[in-house]
CSV table of C-alpha atoms and ligand atoms in Angstrom, one decimal:
chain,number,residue,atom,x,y,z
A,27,UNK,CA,-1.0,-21.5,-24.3
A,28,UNK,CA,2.4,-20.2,-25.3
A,29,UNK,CA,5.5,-22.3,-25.0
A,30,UNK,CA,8.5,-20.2,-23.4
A,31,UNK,CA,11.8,-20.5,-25.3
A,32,UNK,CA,13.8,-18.6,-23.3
A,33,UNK,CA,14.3,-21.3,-20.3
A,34,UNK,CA,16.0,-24.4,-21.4
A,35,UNK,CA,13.4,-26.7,-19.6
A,36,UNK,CA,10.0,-25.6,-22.1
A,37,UNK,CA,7.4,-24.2,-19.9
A,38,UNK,CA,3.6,-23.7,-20.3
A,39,UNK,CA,2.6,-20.1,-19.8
A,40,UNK,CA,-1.4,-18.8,-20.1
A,41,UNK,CA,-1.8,-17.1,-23.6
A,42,UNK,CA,-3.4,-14.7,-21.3
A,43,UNK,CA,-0.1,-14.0,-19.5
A,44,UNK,CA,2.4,-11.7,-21.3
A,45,UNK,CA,4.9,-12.3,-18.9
A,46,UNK,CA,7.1,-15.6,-19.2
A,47,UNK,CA,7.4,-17.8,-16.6
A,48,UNK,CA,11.5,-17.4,-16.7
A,49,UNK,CA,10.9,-13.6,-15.2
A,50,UNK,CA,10.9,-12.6,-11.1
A,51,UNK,CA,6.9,-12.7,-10.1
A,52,UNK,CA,8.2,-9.0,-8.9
A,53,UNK,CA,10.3,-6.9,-11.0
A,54,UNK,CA,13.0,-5.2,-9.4
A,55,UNK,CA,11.4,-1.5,-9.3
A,56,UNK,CA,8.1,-2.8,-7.9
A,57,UNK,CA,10.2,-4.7,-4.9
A,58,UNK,CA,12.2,-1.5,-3.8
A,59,UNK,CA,9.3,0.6,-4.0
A,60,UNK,CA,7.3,-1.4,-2.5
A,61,UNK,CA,9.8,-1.9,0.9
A,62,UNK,CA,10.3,2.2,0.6
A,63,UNK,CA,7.2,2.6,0.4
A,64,UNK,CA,6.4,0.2,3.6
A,65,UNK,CA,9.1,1.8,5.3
A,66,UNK,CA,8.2,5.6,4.8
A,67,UNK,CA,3.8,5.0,5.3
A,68,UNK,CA,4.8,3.4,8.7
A,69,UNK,CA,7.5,6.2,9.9
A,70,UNK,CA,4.7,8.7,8.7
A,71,UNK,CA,2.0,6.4,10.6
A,72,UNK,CA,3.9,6.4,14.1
A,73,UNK,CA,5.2,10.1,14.1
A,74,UNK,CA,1.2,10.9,13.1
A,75,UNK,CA,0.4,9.4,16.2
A,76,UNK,CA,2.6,11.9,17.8
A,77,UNK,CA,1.5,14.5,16.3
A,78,UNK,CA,-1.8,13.8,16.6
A,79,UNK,CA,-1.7,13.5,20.6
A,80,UNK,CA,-0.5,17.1,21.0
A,81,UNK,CA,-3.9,18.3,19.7
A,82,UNK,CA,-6.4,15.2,19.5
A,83,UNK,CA,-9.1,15.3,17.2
A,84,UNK,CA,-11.1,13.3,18.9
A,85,UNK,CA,-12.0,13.2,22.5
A,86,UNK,CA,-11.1,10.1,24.2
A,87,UNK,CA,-8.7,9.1,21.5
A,88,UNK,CA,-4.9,9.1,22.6
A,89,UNK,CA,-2.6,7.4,21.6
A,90,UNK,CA,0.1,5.9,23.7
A,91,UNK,CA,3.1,7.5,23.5
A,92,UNK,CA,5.3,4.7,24.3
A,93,UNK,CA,4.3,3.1,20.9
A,94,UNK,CA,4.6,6.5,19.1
A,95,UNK,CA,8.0,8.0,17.0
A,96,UNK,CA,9.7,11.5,17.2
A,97,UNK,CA,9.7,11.8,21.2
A,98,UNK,CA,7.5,14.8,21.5
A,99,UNK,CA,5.7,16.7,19.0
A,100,UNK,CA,8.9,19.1,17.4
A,101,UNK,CA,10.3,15.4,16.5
A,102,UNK,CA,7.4,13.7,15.4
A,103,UNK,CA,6.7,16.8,12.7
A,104,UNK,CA,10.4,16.1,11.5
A,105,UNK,CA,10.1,12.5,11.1
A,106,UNK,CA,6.4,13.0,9.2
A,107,UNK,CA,7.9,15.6,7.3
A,108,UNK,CA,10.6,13.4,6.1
A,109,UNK,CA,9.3,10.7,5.4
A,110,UNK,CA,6.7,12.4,3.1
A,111,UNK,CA,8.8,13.5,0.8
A,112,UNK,CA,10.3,9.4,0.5
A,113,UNK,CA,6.4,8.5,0.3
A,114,UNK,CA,5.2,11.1,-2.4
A,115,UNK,CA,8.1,10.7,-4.9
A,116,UNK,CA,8.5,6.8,-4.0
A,117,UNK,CA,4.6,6.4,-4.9
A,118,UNK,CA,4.9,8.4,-8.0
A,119,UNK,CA,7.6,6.2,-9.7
A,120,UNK,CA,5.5,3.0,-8.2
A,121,UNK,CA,2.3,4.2,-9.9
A,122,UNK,CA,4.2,5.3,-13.0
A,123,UNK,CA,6.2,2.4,-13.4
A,124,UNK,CA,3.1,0.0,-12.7
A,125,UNK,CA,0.9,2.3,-15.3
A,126,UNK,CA,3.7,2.9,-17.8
A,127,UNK,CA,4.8,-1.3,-18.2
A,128,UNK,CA,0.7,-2.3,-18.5
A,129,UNK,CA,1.3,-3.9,-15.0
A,130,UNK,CA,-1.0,-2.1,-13.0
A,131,UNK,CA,-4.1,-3.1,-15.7
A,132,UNK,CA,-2.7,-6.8,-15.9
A,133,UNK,CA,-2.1,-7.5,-12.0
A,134,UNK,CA,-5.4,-5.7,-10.4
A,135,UNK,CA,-8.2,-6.6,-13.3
A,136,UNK,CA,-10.2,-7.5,-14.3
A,137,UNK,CA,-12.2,-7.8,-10.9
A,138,UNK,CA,-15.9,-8.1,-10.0
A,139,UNK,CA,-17.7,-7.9,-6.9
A,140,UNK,CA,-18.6,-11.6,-7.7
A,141,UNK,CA,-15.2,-12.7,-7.9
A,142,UNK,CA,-14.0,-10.8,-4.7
A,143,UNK,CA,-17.5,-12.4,-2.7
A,144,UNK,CA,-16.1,-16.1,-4.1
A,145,UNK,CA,-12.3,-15.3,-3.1
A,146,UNK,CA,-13.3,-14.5,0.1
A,147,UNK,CA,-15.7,-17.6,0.8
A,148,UNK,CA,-12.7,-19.3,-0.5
A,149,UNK,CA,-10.4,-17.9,1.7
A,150,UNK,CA,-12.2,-18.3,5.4
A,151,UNK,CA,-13.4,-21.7,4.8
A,152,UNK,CA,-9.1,-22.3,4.2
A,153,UNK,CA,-10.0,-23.0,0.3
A,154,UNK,CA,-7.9,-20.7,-1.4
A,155,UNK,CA,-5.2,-21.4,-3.5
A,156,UNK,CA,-2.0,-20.0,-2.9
A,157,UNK,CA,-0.4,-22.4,-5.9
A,158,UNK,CA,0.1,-19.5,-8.4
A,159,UNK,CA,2.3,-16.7,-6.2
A,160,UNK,CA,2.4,-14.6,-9.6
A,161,UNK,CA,-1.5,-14.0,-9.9
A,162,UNK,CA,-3.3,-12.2,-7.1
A,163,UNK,CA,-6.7,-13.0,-6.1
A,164,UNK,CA,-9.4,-10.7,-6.3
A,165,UNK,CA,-9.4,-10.0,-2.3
A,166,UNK,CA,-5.9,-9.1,-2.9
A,167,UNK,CA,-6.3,-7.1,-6.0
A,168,UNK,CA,-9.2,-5.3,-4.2
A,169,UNK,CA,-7.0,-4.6,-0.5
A,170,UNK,CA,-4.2,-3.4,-2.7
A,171,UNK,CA,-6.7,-1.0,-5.0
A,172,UNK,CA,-8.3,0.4,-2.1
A,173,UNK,CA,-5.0,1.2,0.2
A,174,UNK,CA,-3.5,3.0,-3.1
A,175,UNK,CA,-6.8,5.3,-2.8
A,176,UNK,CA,-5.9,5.2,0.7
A,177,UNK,CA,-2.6,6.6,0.1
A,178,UNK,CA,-3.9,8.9,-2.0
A,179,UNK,CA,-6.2,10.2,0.0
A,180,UNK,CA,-3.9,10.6,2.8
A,181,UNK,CA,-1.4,12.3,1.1
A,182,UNK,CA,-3.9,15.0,-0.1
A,183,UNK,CA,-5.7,15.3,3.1
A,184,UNK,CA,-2.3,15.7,5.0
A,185,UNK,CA,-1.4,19.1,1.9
A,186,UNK,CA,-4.5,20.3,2.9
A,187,UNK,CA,-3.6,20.3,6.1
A,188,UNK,CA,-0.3,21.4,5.9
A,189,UNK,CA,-0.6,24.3,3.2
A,190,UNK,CA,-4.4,25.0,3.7
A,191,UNK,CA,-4.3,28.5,2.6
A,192,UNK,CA,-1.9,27.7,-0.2
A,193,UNK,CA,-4.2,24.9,-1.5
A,194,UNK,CA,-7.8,26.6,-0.8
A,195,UNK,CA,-9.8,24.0,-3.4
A,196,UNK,CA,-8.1,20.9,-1.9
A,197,UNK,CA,-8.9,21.8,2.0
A,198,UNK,CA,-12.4,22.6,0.4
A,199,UNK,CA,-13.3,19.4,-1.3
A,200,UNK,CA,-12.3,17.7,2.3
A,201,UNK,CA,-14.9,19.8,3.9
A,202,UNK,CA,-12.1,22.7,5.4
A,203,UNK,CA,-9.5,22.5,7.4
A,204,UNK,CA,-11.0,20.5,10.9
A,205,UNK,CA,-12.8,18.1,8.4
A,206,UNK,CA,-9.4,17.7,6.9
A,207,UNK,CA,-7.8,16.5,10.0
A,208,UNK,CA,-10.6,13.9,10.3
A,209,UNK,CA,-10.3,12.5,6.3
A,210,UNK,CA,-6.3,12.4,7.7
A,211,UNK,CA,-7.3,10.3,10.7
A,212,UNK,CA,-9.8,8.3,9.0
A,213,UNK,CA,-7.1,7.3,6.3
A,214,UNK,CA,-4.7,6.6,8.7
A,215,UNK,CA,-6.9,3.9,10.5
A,216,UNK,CA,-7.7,2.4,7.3
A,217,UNK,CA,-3.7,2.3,6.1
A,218,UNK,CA,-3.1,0.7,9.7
A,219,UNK,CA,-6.0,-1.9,9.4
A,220,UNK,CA,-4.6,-2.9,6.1
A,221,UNK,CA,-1.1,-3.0,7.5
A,222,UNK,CA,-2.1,-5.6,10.0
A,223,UNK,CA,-4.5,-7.9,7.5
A,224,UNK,CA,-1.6,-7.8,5.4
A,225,UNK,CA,1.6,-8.6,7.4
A,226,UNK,CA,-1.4,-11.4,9.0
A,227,UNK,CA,-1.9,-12.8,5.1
A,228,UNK,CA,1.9,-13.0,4.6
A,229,UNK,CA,2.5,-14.4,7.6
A,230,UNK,CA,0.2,-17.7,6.2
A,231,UNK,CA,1.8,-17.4,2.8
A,232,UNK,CA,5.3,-17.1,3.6
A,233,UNK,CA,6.4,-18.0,0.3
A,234,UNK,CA,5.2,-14.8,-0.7
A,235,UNK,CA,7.5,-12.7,1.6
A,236,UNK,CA,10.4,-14.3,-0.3
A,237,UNK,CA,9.1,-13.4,-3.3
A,238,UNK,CA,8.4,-10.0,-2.6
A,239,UNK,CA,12.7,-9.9,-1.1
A,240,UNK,CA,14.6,-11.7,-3.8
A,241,UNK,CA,11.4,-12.0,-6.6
A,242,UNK,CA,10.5,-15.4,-7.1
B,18,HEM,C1,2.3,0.6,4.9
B,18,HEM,C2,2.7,-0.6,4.7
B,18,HEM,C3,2.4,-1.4,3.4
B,18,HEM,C4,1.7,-1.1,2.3
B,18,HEM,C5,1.0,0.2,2.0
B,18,HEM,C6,1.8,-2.3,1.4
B,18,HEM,C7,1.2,-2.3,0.2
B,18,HEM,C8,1.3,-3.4,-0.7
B,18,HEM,C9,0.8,-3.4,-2.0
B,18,HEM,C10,0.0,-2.3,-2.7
B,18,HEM,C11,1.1,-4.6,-2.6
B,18,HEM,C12,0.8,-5.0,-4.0
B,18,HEM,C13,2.0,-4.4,-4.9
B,18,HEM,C14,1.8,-4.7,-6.3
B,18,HEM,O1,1.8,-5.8,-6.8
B,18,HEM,O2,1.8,-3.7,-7.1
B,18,HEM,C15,1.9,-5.3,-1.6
B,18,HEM,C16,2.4,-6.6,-1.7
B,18,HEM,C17,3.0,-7.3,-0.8
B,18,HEM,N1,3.4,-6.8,0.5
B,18,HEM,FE1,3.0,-5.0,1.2
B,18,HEM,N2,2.5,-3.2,2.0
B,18,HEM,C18,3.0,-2.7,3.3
B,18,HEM,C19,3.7,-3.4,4.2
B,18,HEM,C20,4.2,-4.7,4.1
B,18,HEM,C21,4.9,-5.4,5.1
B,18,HEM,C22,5.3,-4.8,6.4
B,18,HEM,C23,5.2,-6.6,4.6
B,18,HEM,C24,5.9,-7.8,5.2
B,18,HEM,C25,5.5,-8.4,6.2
B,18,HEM,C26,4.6,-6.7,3.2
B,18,HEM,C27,4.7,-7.8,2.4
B,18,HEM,C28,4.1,-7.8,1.1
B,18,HEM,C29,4.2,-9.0,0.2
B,18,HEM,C30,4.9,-10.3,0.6
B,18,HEM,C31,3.5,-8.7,-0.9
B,18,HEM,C32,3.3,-9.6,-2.1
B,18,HEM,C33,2.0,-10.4,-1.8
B,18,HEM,C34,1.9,-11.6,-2.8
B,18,HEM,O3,2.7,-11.7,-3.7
B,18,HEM,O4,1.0,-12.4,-2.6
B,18,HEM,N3,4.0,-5.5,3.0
B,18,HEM,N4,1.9,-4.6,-0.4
């Protein structure tokens, strides 16, 4: 244990825990990315819908229109086309920042299968704690690892479908250009299953959407 002199009322940090207790439980950088972020994977997520209508990839898939962005397939490519470029440079600085400052290693591990099978016994028998807003637990660290990937993968498959003959090794390693589309959709339907889990989680934690808008 560590006592923290910077707060005038001595507090009791984790040795474990380089950060004191006095600081936001999000930094500044990590809450405005992660809003742009939010903002620009969800634009890109409706006007894919859009876009995706005009030639479906799978038969008996369609998406409503009414719930889609862009207005008909001309718009849709402008919005997706927009918003990528506030998604790919917005997710580099998030990743650099979070790699650079150590707080990518300290907030998402160390995590075990273990750990993520207890976290989540915890959690649907409504015995997880949500005391400490400035640790995540392993379900969370694993969600957020996996729709990073997801992002990743997204982005990639979507260049590969955007400049496939510019980018022959990337439309490739996705199988060419029609497995491409389906890596894209595939992606998408995980991003959009996350989306909901999540908003669902901080819906039960509402502390947490506070700290997330003004950091603690
Ligand atoms: C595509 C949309 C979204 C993605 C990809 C996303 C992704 C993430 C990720 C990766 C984190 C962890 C960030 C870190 O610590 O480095 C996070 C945290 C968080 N997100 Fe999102 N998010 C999205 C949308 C939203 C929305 C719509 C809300 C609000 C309802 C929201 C609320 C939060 C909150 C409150 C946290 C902090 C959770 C906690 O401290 O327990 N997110 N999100």
């Amino acid at each position: 244990m560590v006592i923290d002199m910077d707060t005038t009322k001595a507090t009791l940090t984790p040795a474990h825990d380089s950060v004191p207790r006095s600081s936001p439980i999000h930094p500044l950088w990590l809450r405005v990315t992660h809003w742009l972020n939010a903002f620009a994977a969800l634009i890109m997520m409706f006007s894919g819908w859009r876009i995706y209508d005009a030639s479906p990839v799978f038969r008996g898939i369609v998406i409503p229109p009414s719930i889609t962005l862009g207005g008909w397939l001309g718009g849709a490519l402008q919005w997706h086309f927009a918003a990528m470029w506030l998604l790919v440079f917005n997710g580099i600085v998030y990743l650099a920042l979070n790699l650079a400052s150590g707080r990518f290693v300290a907030k998402f591990f160390p995590l075990s299968p273990r750990a993520v099978l207890r976290d989540f016994i915890a959690a649907v028998s409504g015995k997880l704690s949500h005391a400490d807003l400035r640790q995540y637990n392993a379900v969370q660290k694993l969600a957020y690892l996996a729709v990073i990937v997801d992002l990743v993968v997204l982005v990639l498959s979507g260049l590969a479908i955007w400049k496939s003959v510019q980018f022959p090794l990337l439309r490739e390693l996705m199988g060419g250009y029609d497995n491409a589309r389906i890596v894209h959709f595939c992606a998408m339907a995980v991003m959009a299953a996350f989306v909901v889990v999540h908003v669902a989680m901080v819906a039960l934690v509402p502390r947490s959407l506070l700290t997330m808008l003004r950091g603690r």
